mmCIF file of C-alpha atoms and ligand atoms in Angstrom:
data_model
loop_
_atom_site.group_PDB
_atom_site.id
_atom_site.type_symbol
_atom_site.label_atom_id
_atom_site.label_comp_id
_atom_site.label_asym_id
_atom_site.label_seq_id
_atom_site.Cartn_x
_atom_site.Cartn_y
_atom_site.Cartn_z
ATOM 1 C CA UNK A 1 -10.171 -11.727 1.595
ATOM 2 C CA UNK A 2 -10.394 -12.286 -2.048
ATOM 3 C CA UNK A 3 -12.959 -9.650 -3.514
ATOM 4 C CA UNK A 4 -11.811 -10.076 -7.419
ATOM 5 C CA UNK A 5 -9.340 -11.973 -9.986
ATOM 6 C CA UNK A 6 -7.239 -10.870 -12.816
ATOM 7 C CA UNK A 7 -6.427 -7.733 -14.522
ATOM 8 C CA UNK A 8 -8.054 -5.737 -17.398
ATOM 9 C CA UNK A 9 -4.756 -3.271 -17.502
ATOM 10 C CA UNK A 10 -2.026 -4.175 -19.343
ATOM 11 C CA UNK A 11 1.205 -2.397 -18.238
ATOM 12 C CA UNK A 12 3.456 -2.788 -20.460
ATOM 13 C CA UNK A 13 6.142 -4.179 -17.824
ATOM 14 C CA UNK A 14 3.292 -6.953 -16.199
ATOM 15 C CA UNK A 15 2.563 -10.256 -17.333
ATOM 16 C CA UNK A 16 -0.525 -10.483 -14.516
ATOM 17 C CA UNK A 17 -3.093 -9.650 -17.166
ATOM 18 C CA UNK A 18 -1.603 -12.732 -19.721
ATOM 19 C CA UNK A 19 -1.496 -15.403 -16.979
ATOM 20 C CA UNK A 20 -4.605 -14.250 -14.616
ATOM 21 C CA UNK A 21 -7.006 -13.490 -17.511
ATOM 22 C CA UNK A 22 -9.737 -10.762 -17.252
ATOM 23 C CA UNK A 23 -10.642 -9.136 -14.141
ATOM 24 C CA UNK A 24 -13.903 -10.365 -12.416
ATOM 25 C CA UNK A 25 -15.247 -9.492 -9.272
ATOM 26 C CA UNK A 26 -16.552 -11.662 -6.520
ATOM 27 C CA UNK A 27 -20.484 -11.246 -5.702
ATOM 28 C CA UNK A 28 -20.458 -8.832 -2.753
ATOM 29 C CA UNK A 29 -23.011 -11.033 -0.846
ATOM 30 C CA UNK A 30 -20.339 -13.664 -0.825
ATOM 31 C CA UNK A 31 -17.644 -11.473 0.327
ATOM 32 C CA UNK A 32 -19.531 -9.667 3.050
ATOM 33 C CA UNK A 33 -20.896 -13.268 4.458
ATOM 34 C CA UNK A 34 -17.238 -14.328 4.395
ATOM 35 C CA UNK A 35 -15.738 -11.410 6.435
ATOM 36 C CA UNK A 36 -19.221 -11.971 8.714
ATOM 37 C CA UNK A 37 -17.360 -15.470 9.336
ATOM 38 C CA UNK A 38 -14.105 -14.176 9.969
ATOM 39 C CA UNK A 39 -15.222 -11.566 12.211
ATOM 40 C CA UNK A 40 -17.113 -14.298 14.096
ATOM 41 C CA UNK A 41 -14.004 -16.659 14.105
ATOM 42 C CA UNK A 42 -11.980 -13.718 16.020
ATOM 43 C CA UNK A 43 -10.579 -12.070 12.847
ATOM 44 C CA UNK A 44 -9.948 -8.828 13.689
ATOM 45 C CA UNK A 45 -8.419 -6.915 10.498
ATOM 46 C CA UNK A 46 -9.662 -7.834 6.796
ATOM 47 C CA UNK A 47 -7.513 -7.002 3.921
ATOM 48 C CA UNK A 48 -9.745 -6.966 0.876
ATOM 49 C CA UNK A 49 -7.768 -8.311 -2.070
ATOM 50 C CA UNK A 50 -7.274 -7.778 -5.456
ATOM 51 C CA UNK A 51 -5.001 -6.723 -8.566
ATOM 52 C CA UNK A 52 -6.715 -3.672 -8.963
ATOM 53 C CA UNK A 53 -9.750 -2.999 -6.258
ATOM 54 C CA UNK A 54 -10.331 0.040 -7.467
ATOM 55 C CA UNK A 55 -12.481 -0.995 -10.243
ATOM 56 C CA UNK A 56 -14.038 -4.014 -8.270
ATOM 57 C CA UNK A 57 -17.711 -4.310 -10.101
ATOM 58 C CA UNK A 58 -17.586 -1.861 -12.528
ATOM 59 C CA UNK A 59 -16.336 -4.878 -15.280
ATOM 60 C CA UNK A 60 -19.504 -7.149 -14.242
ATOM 61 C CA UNK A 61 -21.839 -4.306 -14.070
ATOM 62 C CA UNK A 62 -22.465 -5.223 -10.211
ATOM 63 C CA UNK A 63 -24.473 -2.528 -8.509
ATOM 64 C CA UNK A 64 -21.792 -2.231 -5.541
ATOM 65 C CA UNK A 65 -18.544 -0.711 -6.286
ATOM 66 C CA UNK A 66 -15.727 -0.647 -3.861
ATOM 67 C CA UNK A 67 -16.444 1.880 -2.139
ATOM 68 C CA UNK A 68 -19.883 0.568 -0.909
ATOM 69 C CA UNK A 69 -18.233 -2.621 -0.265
ATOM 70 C CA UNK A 70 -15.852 -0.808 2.348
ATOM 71 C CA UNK A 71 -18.983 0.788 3.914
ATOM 72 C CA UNK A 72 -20.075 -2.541 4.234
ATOM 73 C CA UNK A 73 -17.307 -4.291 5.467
ATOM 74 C CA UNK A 74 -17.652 -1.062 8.022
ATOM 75 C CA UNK A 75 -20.835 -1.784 9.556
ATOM 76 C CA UNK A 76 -19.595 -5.700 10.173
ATOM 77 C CA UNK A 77 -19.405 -6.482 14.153
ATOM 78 C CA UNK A 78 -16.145 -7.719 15.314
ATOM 79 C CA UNK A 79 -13.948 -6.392 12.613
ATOM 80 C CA UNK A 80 -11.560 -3.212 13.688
ATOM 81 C CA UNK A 81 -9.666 -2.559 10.954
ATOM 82 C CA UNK A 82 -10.364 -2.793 7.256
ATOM 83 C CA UNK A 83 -7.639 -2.438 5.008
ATOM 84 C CA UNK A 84 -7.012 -2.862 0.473
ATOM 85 C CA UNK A 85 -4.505 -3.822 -1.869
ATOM 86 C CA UNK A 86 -3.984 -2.963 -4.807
ATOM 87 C CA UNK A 87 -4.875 0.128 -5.790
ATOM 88 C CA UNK A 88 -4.537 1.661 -9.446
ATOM 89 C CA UNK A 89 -4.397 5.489 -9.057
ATOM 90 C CA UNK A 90 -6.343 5.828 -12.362
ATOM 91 C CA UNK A 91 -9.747 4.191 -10.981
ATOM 92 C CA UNK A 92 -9.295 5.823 -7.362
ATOM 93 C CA UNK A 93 -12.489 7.561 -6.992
ATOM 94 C CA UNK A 94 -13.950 10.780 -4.489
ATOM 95 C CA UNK A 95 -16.130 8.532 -3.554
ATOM 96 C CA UNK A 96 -13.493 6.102 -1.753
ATOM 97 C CA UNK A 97 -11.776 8.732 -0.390
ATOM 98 C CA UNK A 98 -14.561 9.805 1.323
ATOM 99 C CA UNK A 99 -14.633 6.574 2.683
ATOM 100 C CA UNK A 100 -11.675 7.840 4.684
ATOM 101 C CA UNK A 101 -13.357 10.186 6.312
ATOM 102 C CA UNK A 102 -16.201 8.320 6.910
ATOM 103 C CA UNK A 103 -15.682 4.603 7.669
ATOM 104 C CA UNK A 104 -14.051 4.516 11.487
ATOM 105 C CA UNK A 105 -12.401 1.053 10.391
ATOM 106 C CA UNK A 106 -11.005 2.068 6.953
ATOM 107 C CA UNK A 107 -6.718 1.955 8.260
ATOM 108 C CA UNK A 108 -5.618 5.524 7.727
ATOM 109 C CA UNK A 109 -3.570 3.898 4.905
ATOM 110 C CA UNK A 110 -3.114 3.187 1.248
ATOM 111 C CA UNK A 111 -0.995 1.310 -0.754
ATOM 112 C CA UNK A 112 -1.139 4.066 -3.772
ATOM 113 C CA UNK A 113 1.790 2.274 -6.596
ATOM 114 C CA UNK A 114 3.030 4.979 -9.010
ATOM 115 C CA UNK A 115 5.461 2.836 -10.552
ATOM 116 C CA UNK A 116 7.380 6.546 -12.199
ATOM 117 C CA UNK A 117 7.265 10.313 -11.795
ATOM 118 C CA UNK A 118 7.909 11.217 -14.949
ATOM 119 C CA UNK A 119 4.941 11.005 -17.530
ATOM 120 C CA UNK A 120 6.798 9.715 -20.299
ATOM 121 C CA UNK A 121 7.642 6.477 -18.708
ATOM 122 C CA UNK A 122 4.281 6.370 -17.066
ATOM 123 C CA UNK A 123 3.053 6.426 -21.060
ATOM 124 C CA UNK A 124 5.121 3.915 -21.812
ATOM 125 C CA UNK A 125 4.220 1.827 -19.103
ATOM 126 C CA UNK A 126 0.552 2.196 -20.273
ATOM 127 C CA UNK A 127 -0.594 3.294 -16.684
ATOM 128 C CA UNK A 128 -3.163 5.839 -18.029
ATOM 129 C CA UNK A 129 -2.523 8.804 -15.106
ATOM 130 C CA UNK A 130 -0.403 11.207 -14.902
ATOM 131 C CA UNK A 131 2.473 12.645 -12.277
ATOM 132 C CA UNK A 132 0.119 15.889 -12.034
ATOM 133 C CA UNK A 133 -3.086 13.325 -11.371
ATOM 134 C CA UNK A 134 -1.714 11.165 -9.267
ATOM 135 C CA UNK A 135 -0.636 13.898 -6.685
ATOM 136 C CA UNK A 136 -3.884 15.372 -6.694
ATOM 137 C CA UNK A 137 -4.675 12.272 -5.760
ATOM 138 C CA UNK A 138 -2.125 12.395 -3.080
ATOM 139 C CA UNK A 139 -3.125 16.128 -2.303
ATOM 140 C CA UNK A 140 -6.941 14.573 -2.222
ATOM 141 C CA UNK A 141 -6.164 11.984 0.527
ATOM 142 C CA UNK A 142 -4.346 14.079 2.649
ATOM 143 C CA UNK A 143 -7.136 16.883 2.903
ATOM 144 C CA UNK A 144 -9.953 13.745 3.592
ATOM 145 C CA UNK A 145 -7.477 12.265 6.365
ATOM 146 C CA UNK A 146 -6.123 15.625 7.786
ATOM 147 C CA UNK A 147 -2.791 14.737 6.702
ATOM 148 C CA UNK A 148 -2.542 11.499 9.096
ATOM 149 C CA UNK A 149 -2.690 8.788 6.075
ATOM 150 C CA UNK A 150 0.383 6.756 5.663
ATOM 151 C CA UNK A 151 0.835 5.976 2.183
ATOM 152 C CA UNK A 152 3.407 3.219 0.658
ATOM 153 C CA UNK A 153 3.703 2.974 -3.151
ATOM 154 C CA UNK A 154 5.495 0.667 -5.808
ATOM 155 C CA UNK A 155 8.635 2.137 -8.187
ATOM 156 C CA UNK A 156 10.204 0.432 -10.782
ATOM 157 C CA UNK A 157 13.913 1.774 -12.167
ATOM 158 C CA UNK A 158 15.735 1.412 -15.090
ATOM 159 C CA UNK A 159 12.386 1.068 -17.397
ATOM 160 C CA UNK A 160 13.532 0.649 -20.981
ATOM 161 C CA UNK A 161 14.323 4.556 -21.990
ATOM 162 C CA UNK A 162 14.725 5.770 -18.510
ATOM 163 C CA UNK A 163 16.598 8.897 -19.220
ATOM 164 C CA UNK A 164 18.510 10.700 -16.957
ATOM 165 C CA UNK A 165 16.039 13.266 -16.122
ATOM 166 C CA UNK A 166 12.663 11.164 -16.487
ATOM 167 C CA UNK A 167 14.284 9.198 -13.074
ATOM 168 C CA UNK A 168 15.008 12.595 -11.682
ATOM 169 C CA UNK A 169 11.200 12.724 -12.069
ATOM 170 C CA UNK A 170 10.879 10.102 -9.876
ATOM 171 C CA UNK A 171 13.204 11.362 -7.481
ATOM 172 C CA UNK A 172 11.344 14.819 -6.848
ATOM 173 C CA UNK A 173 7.933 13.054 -6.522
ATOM 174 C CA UNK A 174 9.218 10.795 -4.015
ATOM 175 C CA UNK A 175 10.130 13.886 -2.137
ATOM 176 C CA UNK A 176 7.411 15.487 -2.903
ATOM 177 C CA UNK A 177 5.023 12.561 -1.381
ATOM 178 C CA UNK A 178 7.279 11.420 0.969
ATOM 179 C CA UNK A 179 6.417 8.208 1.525
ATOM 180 C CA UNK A 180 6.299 5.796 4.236
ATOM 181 C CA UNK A 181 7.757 2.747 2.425
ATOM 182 C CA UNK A 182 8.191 1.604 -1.000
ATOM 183 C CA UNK A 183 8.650 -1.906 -3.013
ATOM 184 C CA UNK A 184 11.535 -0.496 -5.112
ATOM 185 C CA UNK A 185 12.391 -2.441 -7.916
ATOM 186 C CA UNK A 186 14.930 -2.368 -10.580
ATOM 187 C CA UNK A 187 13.009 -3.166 -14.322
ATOM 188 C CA UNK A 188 13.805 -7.042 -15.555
ATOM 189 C CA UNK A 189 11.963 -7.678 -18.627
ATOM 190 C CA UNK A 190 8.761 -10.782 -18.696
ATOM 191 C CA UNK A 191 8.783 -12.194 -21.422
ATOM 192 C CA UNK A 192 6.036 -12.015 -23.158
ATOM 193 C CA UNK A 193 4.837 -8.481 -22.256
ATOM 194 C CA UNK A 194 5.455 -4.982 -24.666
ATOM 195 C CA UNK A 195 8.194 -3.447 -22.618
ATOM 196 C CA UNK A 196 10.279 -6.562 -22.800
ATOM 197 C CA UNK A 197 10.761 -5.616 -26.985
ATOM 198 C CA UNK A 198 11.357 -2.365 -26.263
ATOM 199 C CA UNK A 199 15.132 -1.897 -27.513
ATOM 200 C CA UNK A 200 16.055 0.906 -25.313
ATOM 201 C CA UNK A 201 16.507 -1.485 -22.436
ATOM 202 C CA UNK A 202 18.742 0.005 -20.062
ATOM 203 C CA UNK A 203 22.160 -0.967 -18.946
ATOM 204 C CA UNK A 204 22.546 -2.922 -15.416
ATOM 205 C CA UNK A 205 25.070 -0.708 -13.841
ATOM 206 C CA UNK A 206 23.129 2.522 -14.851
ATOM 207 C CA UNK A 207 19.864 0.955 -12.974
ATOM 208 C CA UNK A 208 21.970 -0.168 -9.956
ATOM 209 C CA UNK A 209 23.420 3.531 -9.191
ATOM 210 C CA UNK A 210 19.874 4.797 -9.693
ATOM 211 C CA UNK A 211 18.508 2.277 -7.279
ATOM 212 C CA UNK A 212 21.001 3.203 -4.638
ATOM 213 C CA UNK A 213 20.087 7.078 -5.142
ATOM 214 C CA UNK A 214 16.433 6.105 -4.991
ATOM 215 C CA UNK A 215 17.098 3.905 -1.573
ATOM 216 C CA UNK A 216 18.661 6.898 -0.277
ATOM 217 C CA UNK A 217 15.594 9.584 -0.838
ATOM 218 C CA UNK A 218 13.490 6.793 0.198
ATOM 219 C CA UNK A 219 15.140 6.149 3.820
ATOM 220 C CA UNK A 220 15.088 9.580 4.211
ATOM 221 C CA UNK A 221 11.918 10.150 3.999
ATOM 222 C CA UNK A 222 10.820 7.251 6.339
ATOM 223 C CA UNK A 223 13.178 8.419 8.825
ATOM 224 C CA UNK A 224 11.458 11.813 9.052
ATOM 225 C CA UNK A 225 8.126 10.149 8.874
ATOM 226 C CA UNK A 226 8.599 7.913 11.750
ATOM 227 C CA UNK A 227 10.299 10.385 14.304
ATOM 228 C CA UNK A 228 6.701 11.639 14.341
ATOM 229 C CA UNK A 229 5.679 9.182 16.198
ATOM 230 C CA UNK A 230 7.886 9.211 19.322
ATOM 231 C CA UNK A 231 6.152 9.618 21.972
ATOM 232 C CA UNK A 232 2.760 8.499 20.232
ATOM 233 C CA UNK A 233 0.294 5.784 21.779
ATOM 234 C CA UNK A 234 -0.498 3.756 18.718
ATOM 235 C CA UNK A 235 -2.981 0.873 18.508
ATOM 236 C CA UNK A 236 -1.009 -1.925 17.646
ATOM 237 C CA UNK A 237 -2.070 -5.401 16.605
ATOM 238 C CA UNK A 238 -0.048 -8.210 17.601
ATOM 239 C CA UNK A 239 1.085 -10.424 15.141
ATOM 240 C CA UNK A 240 3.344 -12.869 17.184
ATOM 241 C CA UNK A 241 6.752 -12.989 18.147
ATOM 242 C CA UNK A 242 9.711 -10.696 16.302
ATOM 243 C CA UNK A 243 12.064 -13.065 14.148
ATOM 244 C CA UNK A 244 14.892 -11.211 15.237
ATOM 245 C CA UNK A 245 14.202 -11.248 18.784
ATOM 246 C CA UNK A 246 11.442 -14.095 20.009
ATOM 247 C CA UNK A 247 11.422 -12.629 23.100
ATOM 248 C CA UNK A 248 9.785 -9.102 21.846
ATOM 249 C CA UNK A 249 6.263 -9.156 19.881
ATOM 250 C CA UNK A 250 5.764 -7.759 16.760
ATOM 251 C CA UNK A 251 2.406 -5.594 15.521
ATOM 252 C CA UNK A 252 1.405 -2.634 12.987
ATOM 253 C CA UNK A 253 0.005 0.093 13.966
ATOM 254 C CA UNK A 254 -2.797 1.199 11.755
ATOM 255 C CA UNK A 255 -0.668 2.941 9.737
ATOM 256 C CA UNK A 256 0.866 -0.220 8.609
ATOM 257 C CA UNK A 257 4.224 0.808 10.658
ATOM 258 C CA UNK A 258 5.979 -1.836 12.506
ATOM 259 C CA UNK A 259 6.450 -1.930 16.158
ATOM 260 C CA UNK A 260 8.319 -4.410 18.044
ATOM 261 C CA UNK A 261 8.022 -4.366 22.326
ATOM 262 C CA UNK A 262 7.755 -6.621 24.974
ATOM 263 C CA UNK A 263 4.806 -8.261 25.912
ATOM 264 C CA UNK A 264 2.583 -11.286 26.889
ATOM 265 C CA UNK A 265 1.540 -14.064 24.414
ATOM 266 C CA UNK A 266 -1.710 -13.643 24.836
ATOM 267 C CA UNK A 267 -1.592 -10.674 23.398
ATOM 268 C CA UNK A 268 -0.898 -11.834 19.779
ATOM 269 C CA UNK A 269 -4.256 -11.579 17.567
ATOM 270 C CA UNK A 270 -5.185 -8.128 19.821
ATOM 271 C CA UNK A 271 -5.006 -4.616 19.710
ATOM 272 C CA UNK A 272 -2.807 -3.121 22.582
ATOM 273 C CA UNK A 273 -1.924 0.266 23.192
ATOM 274 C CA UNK A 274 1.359 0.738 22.477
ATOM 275 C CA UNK A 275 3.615 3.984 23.522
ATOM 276 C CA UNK A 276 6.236 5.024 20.917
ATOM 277 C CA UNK A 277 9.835 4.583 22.384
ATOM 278 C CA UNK A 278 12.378 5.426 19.647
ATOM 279 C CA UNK A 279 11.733 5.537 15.782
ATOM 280 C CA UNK A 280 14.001 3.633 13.625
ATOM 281 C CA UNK A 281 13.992 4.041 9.533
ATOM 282 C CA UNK A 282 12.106 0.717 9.366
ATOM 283 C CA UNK A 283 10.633 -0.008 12.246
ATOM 284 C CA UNK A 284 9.343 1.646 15.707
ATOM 285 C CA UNK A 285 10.009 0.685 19.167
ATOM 286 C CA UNK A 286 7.426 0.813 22.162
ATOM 287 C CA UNK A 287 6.518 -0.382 25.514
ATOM 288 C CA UNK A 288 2.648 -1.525 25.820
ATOM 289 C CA UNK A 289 0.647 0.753 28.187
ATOM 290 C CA UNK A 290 -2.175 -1.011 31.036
ATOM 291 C CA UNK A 291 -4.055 -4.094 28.858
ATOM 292 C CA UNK A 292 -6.520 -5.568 29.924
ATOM 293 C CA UNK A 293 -7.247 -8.933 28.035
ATOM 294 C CA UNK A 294 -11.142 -8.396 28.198
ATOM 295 C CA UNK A 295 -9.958 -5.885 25.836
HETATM 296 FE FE1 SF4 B 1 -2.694 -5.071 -13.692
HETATM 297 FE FE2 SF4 B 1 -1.119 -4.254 -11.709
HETATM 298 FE FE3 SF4 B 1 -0.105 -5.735 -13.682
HETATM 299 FE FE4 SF4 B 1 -0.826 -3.219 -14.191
HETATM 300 S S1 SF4 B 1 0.799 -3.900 -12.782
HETATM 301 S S2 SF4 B 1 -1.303 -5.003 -15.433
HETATM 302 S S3 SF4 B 1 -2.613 -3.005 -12.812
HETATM 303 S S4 SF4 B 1 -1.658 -6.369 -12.191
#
């Protein structure tokens, strides 16, 4: 669900803000009657959408910010799980982290992009936080979720002037945060945007063997976070049938983790209970406990 349009941040890597225009939010009575009618249409996860939802209202003055829109979206009948994208770490408030601990709905989950973990390239980039900010941030969201939030992030390699130790940087933050999955990419200049006149652009080869050494910290790290959750019963909603196998369904658990395990058709579009066989790097494997489709 659509809550706002555009961009007001200008990375220097991202042509978003040049081709989208200014950001402007959506009226929140609109939203909240559109989720009403998705809820009432058998919806039963929203994913509120935006470049940067973070700052939804505060542009157009509105007298809801994001927060109180997932409070909101909480109190809506039907809906289970409410989830966001994207998130800029430098509008990321207390107040929506409360939100964690308060909304039942709000997926114990967030999509937190830090792009580098070294603040020189994060200056560069013109993201406006810092390594040091954006792990209290990290530090914040554990404490609020009792450690049980999953959290996914964005990394770009081989920015123009990547040296040597600023992607080391990045390195020891990923394994300091440990995440649960990335979008890794390696830097290709837009035209069009600052960072694609930067001359220090760096050489292909160099931002290959850094990608592999950043795959490997990565996989490591989602390895160790999934073997957590053998022998879990996860709520998992059904999304349809694997595309490897269209005999086994496929579903996320509220941590956004997938889990593929037998089951019925008419379980797709429902929440089953879902016990945690074996824990691959990239996926999970279950068998579904007792459903009943009343459920
Ligand atoms: Fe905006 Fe995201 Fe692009 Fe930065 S990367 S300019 S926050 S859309």
């Amino acid at each position: 669900l659509t809550i706002m349009y555009g961009c007001d941040n200008f990375c220097s890597f991202c042509i978003v803000p040049y081709v989208r225009g200014r950001e402007r939010s959506r009226e929140a009575s609109d939203i909240l009657r559109e989720a009403e009618a998705l809820a009432a249409a058998g919806v039963k996860e929203i994913m509120l959408l935006g470049q940067n939802v973070n700052s939804y209202g505060l542009a157009d003055g509105f007298d809801m910010d994001f927060a109180d829109l997932i409070y909101a979206v909480n109190e809506i009948e039907g809906i289970d799980r409410i989830r966001f994208m994207t998130s800029h770490p430098k509008d990321l408030s207390d107040k929506l982290i409360g939100a964690y601990r308060d909304c039942e709905k709000l997926a114990c989950h967030i999509h937190l992009p830090v792009q580098a973990g070294s603040d020189r390239v994060l200056k560069r980039m013109n993201r406006k936080y810092t390594r040091g900010s954006y792990l209290e941030l990290i530090r914040k969201l554990r404490e609020a979720t009792e450690g049980r939030i999953a959290i996914t992030t964005d990394i770009i390699v081989g920015f123009p002037g990547e040296t040597e130790e600023d992607f080391r940087d990045t390195l020891s933050l990923m394994e300091e945060v440990k995440y649960d999955s990335a979008f890794t990419f390696l830097y290709s200049p837009r035209p069009g945007t600052p960072a694609a006149e930067y001359e220090d652009q760096i050489p292909e080869p160099v931002k290959h063997e850094r990608f592999e050494r950043m795959r490997e910290i990565l996989d490591e790290g989602m390895a160790e976070n999934n073997a957590v959750y053998e022998g879990r019963i996860e709520k998992v909603l059904v999304e349809g049938p694997s595309r490897k196998n269209r005999k086994t369904l496929t579903g996320r658990t509220e941590s956004m983790k997938i889990v593929n395990f037998e089951g019925r058709p008419e379980m797709i579009g429902q929440i089953v209970p879902v016990r945690i066989t074996e824990a691959k790097t990239y996926s999970l494997v279950g068998e579904v406990m007792e459903w009943d489709t009343r459920q």
